[in-house]
CSV table of C-alpha atoms in Angstrom, one decimal:
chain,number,residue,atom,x,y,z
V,290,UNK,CA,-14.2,-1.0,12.4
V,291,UNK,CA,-12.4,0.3,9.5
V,292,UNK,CA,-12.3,-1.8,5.8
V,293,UNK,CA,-10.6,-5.2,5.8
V,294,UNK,CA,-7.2,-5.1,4.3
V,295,UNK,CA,-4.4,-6.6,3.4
V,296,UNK,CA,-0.7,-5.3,4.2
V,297,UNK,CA,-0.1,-3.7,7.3
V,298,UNK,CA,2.5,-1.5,8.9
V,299,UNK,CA,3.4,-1.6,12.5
V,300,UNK,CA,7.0,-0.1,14.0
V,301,UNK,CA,9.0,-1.9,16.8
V,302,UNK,CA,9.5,1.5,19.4
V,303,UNK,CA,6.5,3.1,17.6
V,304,UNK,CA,2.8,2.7,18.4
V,305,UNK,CA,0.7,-0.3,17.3
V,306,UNK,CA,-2.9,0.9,16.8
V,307,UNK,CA,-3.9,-2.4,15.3
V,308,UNK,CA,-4.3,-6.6,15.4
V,309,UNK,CA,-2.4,-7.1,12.3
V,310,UNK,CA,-0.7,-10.5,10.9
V,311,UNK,CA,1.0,-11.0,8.0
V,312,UNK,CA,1.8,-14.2,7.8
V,313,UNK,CA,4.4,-16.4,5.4
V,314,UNK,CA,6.2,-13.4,4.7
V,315,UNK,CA,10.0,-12.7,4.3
V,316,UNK,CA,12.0,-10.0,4.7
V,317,UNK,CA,12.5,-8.3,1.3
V,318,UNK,CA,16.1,-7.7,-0.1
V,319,UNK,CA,16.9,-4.2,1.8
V,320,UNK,CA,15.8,-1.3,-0.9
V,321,UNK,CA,14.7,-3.4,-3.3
V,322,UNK,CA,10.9,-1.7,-3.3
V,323,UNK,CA,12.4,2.2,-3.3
V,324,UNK,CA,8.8,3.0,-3.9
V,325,UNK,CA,7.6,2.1,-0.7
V,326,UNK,CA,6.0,4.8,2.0
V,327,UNK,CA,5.2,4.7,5.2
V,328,UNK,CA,2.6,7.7,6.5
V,329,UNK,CA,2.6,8.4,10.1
V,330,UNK,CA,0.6,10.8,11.9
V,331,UNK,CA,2.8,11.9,14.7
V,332,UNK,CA,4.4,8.8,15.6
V,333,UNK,CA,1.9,6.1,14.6
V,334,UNK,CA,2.3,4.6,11.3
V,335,UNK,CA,-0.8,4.5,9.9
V,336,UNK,CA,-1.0,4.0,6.3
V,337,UNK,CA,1.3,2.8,3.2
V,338,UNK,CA,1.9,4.7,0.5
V,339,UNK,CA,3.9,4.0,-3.3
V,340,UNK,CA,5.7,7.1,-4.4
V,341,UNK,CA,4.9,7.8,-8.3
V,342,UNK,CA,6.3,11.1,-8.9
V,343,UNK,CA,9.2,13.0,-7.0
V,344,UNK,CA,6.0,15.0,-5.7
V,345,UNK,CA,3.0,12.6,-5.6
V,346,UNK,CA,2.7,9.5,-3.4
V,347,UNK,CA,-0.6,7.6,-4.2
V,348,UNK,CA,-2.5,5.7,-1.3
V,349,UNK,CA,-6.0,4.4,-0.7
V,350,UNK,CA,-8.7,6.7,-0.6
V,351,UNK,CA,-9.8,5.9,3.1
V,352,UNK,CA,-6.6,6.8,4.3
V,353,UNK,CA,-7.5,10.8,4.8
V,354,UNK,CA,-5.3,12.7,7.1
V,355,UNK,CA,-2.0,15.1,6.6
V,356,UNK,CA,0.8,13.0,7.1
V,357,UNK,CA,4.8,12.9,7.7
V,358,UNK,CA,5.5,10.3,4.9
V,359,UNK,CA,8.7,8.1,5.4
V,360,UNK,CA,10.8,6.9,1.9
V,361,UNK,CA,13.9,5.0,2.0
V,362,UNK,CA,13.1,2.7,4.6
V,363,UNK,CA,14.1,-0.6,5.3
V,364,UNK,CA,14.4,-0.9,9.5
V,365,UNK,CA,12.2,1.5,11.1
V,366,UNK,CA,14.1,1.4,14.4
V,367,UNK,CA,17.3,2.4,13.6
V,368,UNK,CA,19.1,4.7,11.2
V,369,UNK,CA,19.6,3.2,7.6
V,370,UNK,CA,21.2,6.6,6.4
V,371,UNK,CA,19.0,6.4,3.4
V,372,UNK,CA,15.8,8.1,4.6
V,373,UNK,CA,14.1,11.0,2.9
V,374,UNK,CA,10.7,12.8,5.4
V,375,UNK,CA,8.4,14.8,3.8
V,376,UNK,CA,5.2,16.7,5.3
V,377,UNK,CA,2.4,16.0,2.8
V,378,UNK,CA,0.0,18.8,2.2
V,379,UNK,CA,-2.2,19.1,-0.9
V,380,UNK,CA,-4.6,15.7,-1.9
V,381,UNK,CA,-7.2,14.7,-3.8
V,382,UNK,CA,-9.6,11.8,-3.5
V,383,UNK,CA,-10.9,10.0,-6.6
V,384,UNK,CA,-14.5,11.7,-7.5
V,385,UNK,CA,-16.4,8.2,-7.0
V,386,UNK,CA,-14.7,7.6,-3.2
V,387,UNK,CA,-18.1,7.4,-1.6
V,388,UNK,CA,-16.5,6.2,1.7
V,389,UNK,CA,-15.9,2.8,3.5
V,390,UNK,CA,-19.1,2.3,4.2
V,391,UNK,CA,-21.0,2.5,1.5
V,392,UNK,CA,-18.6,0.8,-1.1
V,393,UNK,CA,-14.4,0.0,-1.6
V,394,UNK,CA,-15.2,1.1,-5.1
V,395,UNK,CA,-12.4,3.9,-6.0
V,396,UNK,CA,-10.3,3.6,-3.2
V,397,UNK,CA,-7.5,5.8,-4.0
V,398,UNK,CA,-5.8,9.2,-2.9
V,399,UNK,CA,-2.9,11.2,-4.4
V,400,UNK,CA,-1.0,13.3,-1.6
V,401,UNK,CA,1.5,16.5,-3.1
V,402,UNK,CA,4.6,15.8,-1.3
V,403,UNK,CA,6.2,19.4,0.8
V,404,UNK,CA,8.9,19.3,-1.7
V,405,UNK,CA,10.4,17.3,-4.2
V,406,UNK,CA,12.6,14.1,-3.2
V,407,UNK,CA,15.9,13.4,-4.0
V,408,UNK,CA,16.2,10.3,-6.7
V,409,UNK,CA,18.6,7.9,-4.9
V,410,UNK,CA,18.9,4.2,-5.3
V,411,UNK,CA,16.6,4.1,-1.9
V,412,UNK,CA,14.1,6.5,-3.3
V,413,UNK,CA,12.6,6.1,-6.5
V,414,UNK,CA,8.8,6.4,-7.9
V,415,UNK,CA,6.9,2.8,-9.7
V,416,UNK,CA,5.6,3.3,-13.1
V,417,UNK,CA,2.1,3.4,-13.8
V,418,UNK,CA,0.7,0.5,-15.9
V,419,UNK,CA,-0.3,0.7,-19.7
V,420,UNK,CA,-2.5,-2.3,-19.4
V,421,UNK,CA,-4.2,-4.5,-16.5
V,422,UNK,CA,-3.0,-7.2,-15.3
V,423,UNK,CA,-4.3,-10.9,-16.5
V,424,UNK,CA,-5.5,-13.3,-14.1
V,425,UNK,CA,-2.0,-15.7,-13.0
V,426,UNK,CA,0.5,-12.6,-13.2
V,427,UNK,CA,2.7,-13.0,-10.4
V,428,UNK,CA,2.8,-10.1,-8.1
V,429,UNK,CA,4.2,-8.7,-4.9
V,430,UNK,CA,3.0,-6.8,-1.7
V,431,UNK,CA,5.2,-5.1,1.0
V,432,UNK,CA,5.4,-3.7,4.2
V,433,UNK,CA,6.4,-3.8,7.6
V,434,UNK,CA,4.1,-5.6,10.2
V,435,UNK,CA,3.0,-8.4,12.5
V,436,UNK,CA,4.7,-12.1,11.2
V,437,UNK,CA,4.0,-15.9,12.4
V,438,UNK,CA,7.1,-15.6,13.9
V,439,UNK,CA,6.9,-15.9,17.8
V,440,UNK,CA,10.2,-14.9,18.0
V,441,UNK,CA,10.1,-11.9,16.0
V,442,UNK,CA,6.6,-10.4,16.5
V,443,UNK,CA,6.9,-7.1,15.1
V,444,UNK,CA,9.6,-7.2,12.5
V,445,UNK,CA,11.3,-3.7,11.5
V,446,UNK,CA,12.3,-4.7,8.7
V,447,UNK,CA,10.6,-4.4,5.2
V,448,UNK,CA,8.4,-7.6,4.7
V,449,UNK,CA,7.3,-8.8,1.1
V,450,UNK,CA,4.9,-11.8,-0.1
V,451,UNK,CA,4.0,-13.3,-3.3
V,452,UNK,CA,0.6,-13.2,-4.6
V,453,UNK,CA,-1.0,-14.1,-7.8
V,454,UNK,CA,-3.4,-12.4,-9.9
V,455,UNK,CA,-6.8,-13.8,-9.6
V,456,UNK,CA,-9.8,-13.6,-12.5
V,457,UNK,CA,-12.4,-11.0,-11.4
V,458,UNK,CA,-14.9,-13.9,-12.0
V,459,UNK,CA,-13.6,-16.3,-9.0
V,460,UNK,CA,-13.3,-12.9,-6.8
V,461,UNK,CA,-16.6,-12.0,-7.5
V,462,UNK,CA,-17.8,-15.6,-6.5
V,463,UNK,CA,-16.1,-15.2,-2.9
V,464,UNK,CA,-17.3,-11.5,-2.5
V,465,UNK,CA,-21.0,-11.4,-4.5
V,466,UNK,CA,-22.3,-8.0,-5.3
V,467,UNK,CA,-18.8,-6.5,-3.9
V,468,UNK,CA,-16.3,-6.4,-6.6
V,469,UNK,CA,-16.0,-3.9,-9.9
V,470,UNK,CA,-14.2,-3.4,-12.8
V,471,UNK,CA,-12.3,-1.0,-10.7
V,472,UNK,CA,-10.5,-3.8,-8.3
V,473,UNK,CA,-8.1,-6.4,-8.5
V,474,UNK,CA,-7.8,-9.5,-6.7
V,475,UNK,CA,-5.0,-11.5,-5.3
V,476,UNK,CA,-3.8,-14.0,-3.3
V,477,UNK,CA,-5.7,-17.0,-1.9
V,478,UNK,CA,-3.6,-19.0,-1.4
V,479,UNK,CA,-4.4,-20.7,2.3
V,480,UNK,CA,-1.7,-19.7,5.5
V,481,UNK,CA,-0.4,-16.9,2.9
V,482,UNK,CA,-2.1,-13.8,4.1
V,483,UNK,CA,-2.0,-10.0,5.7
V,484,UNK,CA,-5.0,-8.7,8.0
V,485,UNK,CA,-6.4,-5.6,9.6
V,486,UNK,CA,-3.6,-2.9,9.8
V,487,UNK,CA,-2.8,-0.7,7.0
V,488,UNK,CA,-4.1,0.4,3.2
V,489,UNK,CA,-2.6,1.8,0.3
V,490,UNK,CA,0.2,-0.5,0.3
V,491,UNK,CA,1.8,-1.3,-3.4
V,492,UNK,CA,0.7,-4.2,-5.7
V,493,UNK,CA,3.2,-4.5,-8.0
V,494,UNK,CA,3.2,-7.3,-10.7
V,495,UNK,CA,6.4,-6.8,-13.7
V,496,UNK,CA,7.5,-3.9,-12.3
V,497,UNK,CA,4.9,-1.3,-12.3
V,498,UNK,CA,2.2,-0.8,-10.4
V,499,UNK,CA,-1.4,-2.4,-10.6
V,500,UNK,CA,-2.8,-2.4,-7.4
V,501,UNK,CA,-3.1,-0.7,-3.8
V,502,UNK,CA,-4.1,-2.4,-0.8
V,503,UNK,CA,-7.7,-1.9,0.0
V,504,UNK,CA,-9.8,-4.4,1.6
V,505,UNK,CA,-10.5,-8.0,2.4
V,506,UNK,CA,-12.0,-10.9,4.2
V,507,UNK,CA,-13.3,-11.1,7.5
V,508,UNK,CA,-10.6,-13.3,9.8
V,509,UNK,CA,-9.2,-15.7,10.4
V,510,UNK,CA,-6.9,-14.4,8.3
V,511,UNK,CA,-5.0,-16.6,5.2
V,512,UNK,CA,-7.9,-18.5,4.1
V,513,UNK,CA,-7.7,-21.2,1.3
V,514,UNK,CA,-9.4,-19.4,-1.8
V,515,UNK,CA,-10.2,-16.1,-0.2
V,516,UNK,CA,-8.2,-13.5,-1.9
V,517,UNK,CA,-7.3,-9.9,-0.9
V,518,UNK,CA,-8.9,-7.1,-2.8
V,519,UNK,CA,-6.6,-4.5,-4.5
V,520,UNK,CA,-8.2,-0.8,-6.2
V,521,UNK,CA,-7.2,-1.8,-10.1
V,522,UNK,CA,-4.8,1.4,-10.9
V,523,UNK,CA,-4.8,0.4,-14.5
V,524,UNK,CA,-8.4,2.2,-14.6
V,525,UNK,CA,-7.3,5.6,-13.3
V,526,UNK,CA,-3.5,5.9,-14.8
V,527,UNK,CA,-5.4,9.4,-17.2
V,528,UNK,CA,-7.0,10.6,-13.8
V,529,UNK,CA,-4.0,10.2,-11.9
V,530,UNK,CA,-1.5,11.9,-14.6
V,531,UNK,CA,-4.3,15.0,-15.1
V,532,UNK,CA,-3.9,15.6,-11.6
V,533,UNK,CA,-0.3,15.8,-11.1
V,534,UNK,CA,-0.5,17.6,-14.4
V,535,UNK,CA,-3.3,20.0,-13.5
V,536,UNK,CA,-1.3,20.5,-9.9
């Protein structure tokens, strides 16, 4: 099994590969994250993505194959007449990735887009951050994916939740020998929660970005004090501008 994470994206008409649940989510104001990618591999979504550049789109790490990335997106089943596809082609995993299974530690990936995007009020890149974020910064997470909703399983519309920065000291005393400088936790809060599904998702906290999706608890799913677990961009923002520079 793949790591734990904790936003998801699944598509009503496309396939769902995954058990995933977010749950106490709402739908987010339509184009209101123009930063937000989906990354499908024919037509499974399997991956999120937060475009940074007109030609880069940063994900996690663990997330390693060529994909047809989606911006502009609110409903996935139907025409919003704002949608922008590129193919993505040339990438580069952090140094330090060592792989799911031996560590989450430098869980991140930069993808070269097949060609610029057009800047639009639907399509725009999230700044980097200049510092970290402090523990009680309010953040948010998106995507599209299982609710609790019974009536509305699968929504196709973009999904957002509040989180809250938590100290790296109360993470590391949920996840012991697990977390580094180089993560970020948030969340906790109990029935407030996203499970198995997809990584690389956008953290953003006062509008720039400080985390991606990476990993998580075991389920059940939205437990009280267990937060997700985000790779800490703050620590790469020089790696990731040399390589856009560099490429």
């Amino acid at each position: 099994m793949g790591p734990r994470i904790f936003l998801l994206l699944c598509v009503i008409g496309l396939s769902h590969e995954t058990d995933v649940k977010i749950l106490s989510g709402r739908e987010c104001v339509p184009h209101s994250q123009p930063w937000q990618v989906g990354l499908f591999v024919g037509t499974n979504l399997r991956c999120g993505g937060v475009l940074i550049d007109r030609r880069w789109v940063l994900t996690a790490a663990h997330c390693s194959n060529r994909y047809w990335v989606r911006l502009g997106e609110h409903r996935l089943s139907r025409l919003d007449w704002t949608e922008q596809i590129r193919r993505s082609g040339f990438s580069v995993t952090h140094p330090g990735y060592q792989g799911a299974r031996q560590s989450h530690d430098n869980d991140l990936r930069l993808l070269r887009l097949g060609s610029p995007v057009f800047l639009t009020q639907s399509v725009q890149p999230l700044r980097l951050p200049t510092t970290c974020a402090a523990p009680g910064t309010e953040c948010l997470v998106s995507g599209w994916g299982l609710t609790n909703q019974s009536w509305s399983p699968f929504p196709d519309q973009l999904q957002c939740l509040n989180v809250s920065i938590v100290s790296n000291a109360k993470c590391r005393a949920v996840f012991p020998g697990r977390i580094t400088e180089n993560m970020v936790c948030a969340g906790g809060v109990a029935g407030e929660d996203a499970c198995q599904g997809d990584s690389g998702g956008p953290l953003v906290c006062g509008g720039v970005l400080q985390g991606l999706v990476s990993w998580g608890a075991t389920e059940p799913c939205g437990q009280k004090g267990i937060p997700g677990v985000y790779t800490n961009i703050c620590k790469y923002v020089d790696w990731i501008q040399k390589i856009i520079r560099n490429n």
